[in-house]
mmCIF file of C-alpha atoms in Angstrom:
data_model
loop_
_atom_site.group_PDB
_atom_site.id
_atom_site.type_symbol
_atom_site.label_atom_id
_atom_site.label_comp_id
_atom_site.label_asym_id
_atom_site.label_seq_id
_atom_site.Cartn_x
_atom_site.Cartn_y
_atom_site.Cartn_z
ATOM 1 C CA MET A 1 6.132 -129.669 -69.595
ATOM 2 C CA ALA A 2 4.993 -126.500 -71.340
ATOM 3 C CA MET A 3 6.417 -123.216 -70.086
ATOM 4 C CA LYS A 4 3.957 -121.165 -68.071
ATOM 5 C CA PRO A 5 2.952 -117.967 -69.939
ATOM 6 C CA SER A 6 4.434 -114.787 -68.514
ATOM 7 C CA THR A 7 2.060 -112.608 -66.506
ATOM 8 C CA GLU A 8 4.225 -109.463 -66.699
ATOM 9 C CA LEU A 9 1.923 -107.716 -69.168
ATOM 10 C CA PHE A 10 -1.171 -108.698 -67.177
ATOM 11 C CA ASP A 11 0.420 -107.416 -63.944
ATOM 12 C CA LEU A 12 1.367 -104.131 -65.591
ATOM 13 C CA ILE A 13 -2.089 -103.559 -67.078
ATOM 14 C CA ARG A 14 -3.815 -104.430 -63.803
ATOM 15 C CA SER A 15 -1.598 -101.936 -61.959
ATOM 16 C CA LEU A 16 -2.742 -99.007 -64.108
ATOM 17 C CA THR A 17 -4.985 -96.339 -62.658
ATOM 18 C CA LYS A 18 -8.059 -95.143 -64.541
ATOM 19 C CA SER A 19 -6.203 -91.984 -65.550
ATOM 20 C CA GLU A 20 -3.218 -93.969 -66.834
ATOM 21 C CA LYS A 21 -5.490 -96.259 -68.857
ATOM 22 C CA ARG A 22 -7.332 -93.294 -70.330
ATOM 23 C CA PHE A 23 -4.048 -91.622 -71.250
ATOM 24 C CA PHE A 24 -2.793 -94.810 -72.929
ATOM 25 C CA LYS A 25 -5.968 -95.170 -74.991
ATOM 26 C CA LEU A 26 -5.953 -91.507 -76.010
ATOM 27 C CA HIS A 27 -2.293 -91.823 -76.936
ATOM 28 C CA SER A 28 -3.051 -94.846 -79.121
ATOM 29 C CA THR A 29 -5.676 -92.927 -81.130
ATOM 30 C CA LEU A 30 -2.850 -90.784 -82.547
ATOM 31 C CA GLN A 31 -1.542 -93.818 -84.402
ATOM 32 C CA SER A 32 -3.115 -94.857 -87.674
ATOM 33 C CA GLY A 33 -3.748 -98.348 -88.981
ATOM 34 C CA THR A 34 -4.908 -101.560 -87.331
ATOM 35 C CA LYS A 35 -4.143 -101.647 -83.633
ATOM 36 C CA ASN A 36 -4.287 -105.274 -82.564
ATOM 37 C CA TYR A 37 -2.411 -104.349 -79.404
ATOM 38 C CA MET A 38 -5.443 -102.385 -78.208
ATOM 39 C CA ARG A 39 -7.654 -105.455 -78.633
ATOM 40 C CA ILE A 40 -5.171 -107.459 -76.579
ATOM 41 C CA PHE A 41 -5.027 -104.669 -74.001
ATOM 42 C CA ASP A 42 -8.818 -104.602 -73.576
ATOM 43 C CA ALA A 43 -9.054 -108.392 -73.429
ATOM 44 C CA ILE A 44 -6.380 -108.676 -70.720
ATOM 45 C CA ASP A 45 -7.862 -105.726 -68.809
ATOM 46 C CA ARG A 46 -11.146 -107.632 -68.514
ATOM 47 C CA GLN A 47 -9.461 -110.683 -66.975
ATOM 48 C CA HIS A 48 -9.198 -111.108 -63.220
ATOM 49 C CA VAL A 49 -6.609 -113.872 -63.488
ATOM 50 C CA TYR A 50 -4.361 -114.118 -66.509
ATOM 51 C CA ASP A 51 -5.556 -116.837 -68.890
ATOM 52 C CA GLU A 52 -3.581 -117.000 -72.113
ATOM 53 C CA ASP A 53 -5.567 -119.949 -73.424
ATOM 54 C CA ALA A 54 -8.744 -117.879 -73.152
ATOM 55 C CA LEU A 55 -6.955 -115.060 -74.934
ATOM 56 C CA ARG A 56 -5.997 -117.365 -77.801
ATOM 57 C CA ARG A 57 -9.546 -118.716 -78.041
ATOM 58 C CA GLN A 58 -10.959 -115.184 -78.134
ATOM 59 C CA PHE A 59 -8.768 -114.255 -81.105
ATOM 60 C CA GLU A 60 -8.775 -117.642 -82.799
ATOM 61 C CA GLY A 61 -8.230 -117.299 -86.540
ATOM 62 C CA GLU A 62 -6.492 -113.908 -86.211
ATOM 63 C CA ASN A 63 -3.018 -113.794 -87.760
ATOM 64 C CA PHE A 64 -1.449 -111.924 -84.843
ATOM 65 C CA VAL A 65 -2.237 -114.816 -82.457
ATOM 66 C CA LYS A 66 0.429 -116.865 -84.257
ATOM 67 C CA HIS A 67 3.062 -114.571 -82.726
ATOM 68 C CA LEU A 68 1.236 -113.599 -79.538
ATOM 69 C CA PRO A 69 4.395 -113.421 -77.366
ATOM 70 C CA SER A 70 5.811 -110.811 -79.751
ATOM 71 C CA GLU A 71 2.542 -108.863 -79.706
ATOM 72 C CA LYS A 72 2.487 -108.950 -75.902
ATOM 73 C CA ASN A 73 6.070 -107.711 -75.724
ATOM 74 C CA HIS A 74 5.217 -104.853 -78.106
ATOM 75 C CA LEU A 75 2.198 -103.907 -75.996
ATOM 76 C CA TYR A 76 4.279 -104.047 -72.808
ATOM 77 C CA LYS A 77 6.757 -101.537 -74.255
ATOM 78 C CA LEU A 78 3.938 -99.264 -75.449
ATOM 79 C CA VAL A 79 2.328 -99.215 -72.008
ATOM 80 C CA LEU A 80 5.652 -98.326 -70.378
ATOM 81 C CA LYS A 81 6.229 -95.593 -72.962
ATOM 82 C CA SER A 82 2.780 -94.190 -72.230
ATOM 83 C CA LEU A 83 3.477 -94.269 -68.484
ATOM 84 C CA ARG A 84 6.744 -92.390 -68.980
ATOM 85 C CA ALA A 85 4.927 -89.678 -70.911
ATOM 86 C CA PHE A 86 2.052 -89.541 -68.427
ATOM 87 C CA HIS A 87 4.271 -89.131 -65.377
ATOM 88 C CA ALA A 88 6.787 -86.871 -67.111
ATOM 89 C CA GLU A 89 4.077 -84.287 -67.683
ATOM 90 C CA ALA A 90 3.042 -84.557 -64.040
ATOM 91 C CA THR A 91 6.432 -83.594 -62.540
ATOM 92 C CA VAL A 92 8.594 -80.486 -62.769
ATOM 93 C CA SER A 93 11.683 -82.504 -63.654
ATOM 94 C CA GLY A 94 9.767 -84.307 -66.376
ATOM 95 C CA THR A 95 8.475 -81.028 -67.779
ATOM 96 C CA LEU A 96 12.012 -79.625 -67.891
ATOM 97 C CA LYS A 97 13.374 -82.755 -69.573
ATOM 98 C CA ILE A 98 10.713 -82.467 -72.278
ATOM 99 C CA ALA A 99 11.395 -78.738 -72.692
ATOM 100 C CA SER A 100 15.141 -79.343 -73.016
ATOM 101 C CA LYS A 101 14.538 -81.973 -75.703
ATOM 102 C CA ASN A 102 12.138 -79.649 -77.540
ATOM 103 C CA ILE A 103 14.780 -76.888 -77.495
ATOM 104 C CA GLU A 104 17.322 -79.309 -78.920
ATOM 105 C CA ILE A 105 14.963 -80.294 -81.754
ATOM 106 C CA LEU A 106 13.987 -76.696 -82.551
ATOM 107 C CA PHE A 107 17.645 -75.648 -82.579
ATOM 108 C CA ALA A 108 18.524 -78.499 -84.959
ATOM 109 C CA LYS A 109 15.769 -77.308 -87.291
ATOM 110 C CA ALA A 110 17.120 -73.723 -87.162
ATOM 111 C CA LEU A 111 13.897 -72.516 -85.482
ATOM 112 C CA TYR A 112 15.862 -70.293 -83.120
ATOM 113 C CA GLU A 113 13.086 -67.912 -82.035
ATOM 114 C CA GLU A 114 10.806 -70.815 -81.093
ATOM 115 C CA ALA A 115 13.705 -72.485 -79.266
ATOM 116 C CA SER A 116 14.441 -69.272 -77.377
ATOM 117 C CA ARG A 117 10.809 -68.849 -76.265
ATOM 118 C CA THR A 118 10.679 -72.451 -75.061
ATOM 119 C CA LEU A 119 13.971 -71.957 -73.239
ATOM 120 C CA GLN A 120 12.840 -68.812 -71.413
ATOM 121 C CA ARG A 121 9.679 -70.569 -70.209
ATOM 122 C CA ALA A 122 11.735 -73.539 -69.023
ATOM 123 C CA LYS A 123 14.161 -71.253 -67.187
ATOM 124 C CA ARG A 124 11.281 -69.676 -65.281
ATOM 125 C CA VAL A 125 10.050 -73.122 -64.220
ATOM 126 C CA ALA A 126 13.569 -74.194 -63.184
ATOM 127 C CA LYS A 127 14.077 -70.998 -61.205
ATOM 128 C CA GLU A 128 10.723 -71.110 -59.420
ATOM 129 C CA ASN A 129 11.249 -74.744 -58.416
ATOM 130 C CA GLU A 130 14.984 -74.444 -57.659
ATOM 131 C CA LYS A 131 15.950 -77.130 -60.155
ATOM 132 C CA PHE A 132 19.611 -76.128 -60.296
ATOM 133 C CA TYR A 133 20.782 -79.029 -62.469
ATOM 134 C CA TYR A 134 18.287 -78.191 -65.195
ATOM 135 C CA TRP A 135 19.063 -74.485 -64.876
ATOM 136 C CA TYR A 136 22.714 -75.129 -65.777
ATOM 137 C CA GLU A 137 21.677 -77.378 -68.649
ATOM 138 C CA LEU A 138 19.360 -74.653 -69.952
ATOM 139 C CA LEU A 139 22.139 -72.082 -69.651
ATOM 140 C CA ASN A 140 24.301 -74.247 -71.872
ATOM 141 C CA GLN A 141 21.515 -74.383 -74.454
ATOM 142 C CA GLU A 142 21.071 -70.619 -74.178
ATOM 143 C CA LYS A 143 24.784 -70.185 -74.825
ATOM 144 C CA GLN A 144 24.365 -72.166 -78.059
ATOM 145 C CA LEU A 145 21.497 -69.907 -79.097
ATOM 146 C CA LEU A 146 23.536 -66.791 -78.283
ATOM 147 C CA GLU A 147 26.449 -68.089 -80.324
ATOM 148 C CA GLU A 148 24.126 -68.718 -83.259
ATOM 149 C CA ASP A 149 22.602 -65.227 -82.927
ATOM 150 C CA TYR A 150 26.038 -63.621 -82.792
ATOM 151 C CA ALA A 151 27.373 -65.619 -85.757
ATOM 152 C CA SER A 152 24.365 -64.649 -87.878
ATOM 153 C CA GLY A 153 24.386 -60.981 -86.828
ATOM 154 C CA ARG A 154 21.022 -61.223 -85.018
ATOM 155 C CA PHE A 155 22.424 -60.706 -81.535
ATOM 156 C CA SER A 156 20.562 -58.026 -79.593
ATOM 157 C CA ARG A 157 20.047 -59.478 -76.120
ATOM 158 C CA ASP A 158 21.124 -57.965 -72.823
ATOM 159 C CA LEU A 159 22.933 -60.797 -71.059
ATOM 160 C CA ARG A 160 21.962 -59.428 -67.671
ATOM 161 C CA THR A 161 18.518 -60.957 -68.247
ATOM 162 C CA SER A 162 20.107 -64.418 -68.197
ATOM 163 C CA TRP A 163 20.360 -64.623 -64.411
ATOM 164 C CA PRO A 164 17.601 -64.343 -61.810
ATOM 165 C CA ARG A 165 16.656 -60.928 -60.412
ATOM 166 C CA SER A 166 14.901 -62.334 -57.361
ATOM 167 C CA GLY A 167 15.646 -61.240 -53.805
ATOM 168 C CA ARG A 168 18.392 -63.800 -53.420
ATOM 169 C CA CYS A 169 20.943 -65.071 -55.871
ATOM 170 C CA TRP A 170 21.534 -68.663 -56.777
ATOM 171 C CA PRO A 171 24.765 -70.306 -55.616
ATOM 172 C CA SER A 172 27.815 -69.183 -57.549
ATOM 173 C CA SER A 173 29.117 -71.991 -59.734
ATOM 174 C CA ALA A 174 32.063 -72.715 -61.975
ATOM 175 C CA THR A 175 29.530 -74.401 -64.242
ATOM 176 C CA TRP A 176 27.526 -71.152 -64.444
ATOM 177 C CA ARG A 177 30.585 -69.141 -65.415
ATOM 178 C CA SER A 178 31.953 -71.677 -67.890
ATOM 179 C CA THR A 179 28.657 -72.206 -69.692
ATOM 180 C CA MET A 180 27.089 -68.790 -69.819
ATOM 181 C CA PHE A 181 29.884 -66.302 -69.398
ATOM 182 C CA SER A 182 32.935 -67.928 -70.950
ATOM 183 C CA THR A 183 33.191 -65.065 -73.409
ATOM 184 C CA ALA A 184 30.615 -62.643 -72.064
ATOM 185 C CA GLY A 185 31.734 -62.152 -68.477
ATOM 186 C CA SER A 186 30.858 -63.383 -64.986
ATOM 187 C CA ILE A 187 28.616 -62.470 -62.089
ATOM 188 C CA SER A 188 28.669 -62.924 -58.335
ATOM 189 C CA CYS A 189 26.196 -61.628 -55.792
ATOM 190 C CA SER A 190 24.879 -62.164 -52.301
ATOM 191 C CA GLY A 191 21.498 -61.268 -50.887
ATOM 192 C CA ALA A 192 18.826 -58.785 -51.827
ATOM 193 C CA GLY A 193 20.098 -55.472 -53.145
ATOM 194 C CA ALA A 194 23.656 -56.792 -53.382
ATOM 195 C CA THR A 195 26.124 -55.050 -55.632
ATOM 196 C CA ARG A 196 26.715 -57.123 -58.723
ATOM 197 C CA ALA A 197 30.316 -57.332 -59.843
ATOM 198 C CA ARG A 198 30.661 -57.681 -63.572
ATOM 199 C CA THR A 199 33.625 -58.347 -65.768
ATOM 200 C CA ARG A 200 33.136 -57.472 -69.385
ATOM 201 C CA SER A 201 35.042 -58.803 -72.324
ATOM 202 C CA GLY A 202 34.301 -59.880 -75.842
ATOM 203 C CA PRO A 203 31.781 -58.488 -78.317
ATOM 204 C CA TRP A 204 28.621 -59.846 -76.634
ATOM 205 C CA TRP A 205 28.390 -57.527 -73.632
ATOM 206 C CA ARG A 206 26.218 -54.481 -73.986
ATOM 207 C CA PRO A 207 27.341 -51.145 -72.525
ATOM 208 C CA SER A 208 26.889 -50.930 -68.779
ATOM 209 C CA VAL A 209 23.556 -49.575 -67.583
ATOM 210 C CA SER A 210 22.898 -48.589 -63.990
ATOM 211 C CA THR A 211 20.563 -51.006 -62.182
ATOM 212 C CA ARG A 212 19.741 -48.625 -59.341
#
């Protein structure tokens, strides 16, 4: 008895919203060359009940039909990849994950100014949405950028801009101190208008300036 064809790809395609389908098709236009997977996608999308025999008849004579299971598996992975990208851009956490990865890539390519601009934008998003985990991760990346600036003699930043100046302070954390202020100092505060206690050591800290 022949094995029944898997309907996983059909089920996934049928579950897509119009926006998700549009995003997938737009995403596919960025790739060059023959895209047989898009022909399979459109053919399956038109079916109301999965019929693999009809699919094989439709593409009879095409070379890719000889390894249709492999083509279906490839398409399945592409649809999932597209969905990850689509939903990542629609959530704050997804946006911060993408930003963190972009910072990592820019840093690796020695594009430090671009990395720093991306990082500052990401920090604002993390702060406004109280995404503490990503804030600490971004602080660690900022520390790497500061170290690179200092090693190359480009350092000119006031470290006091690295923590929020909003009415209330974020929770004090050993992670905060160990990532951002391991050589520059530490900060603790409580409530609006609180006195900030600073400890200064190392060559990174700028001379104290009154914040009143």
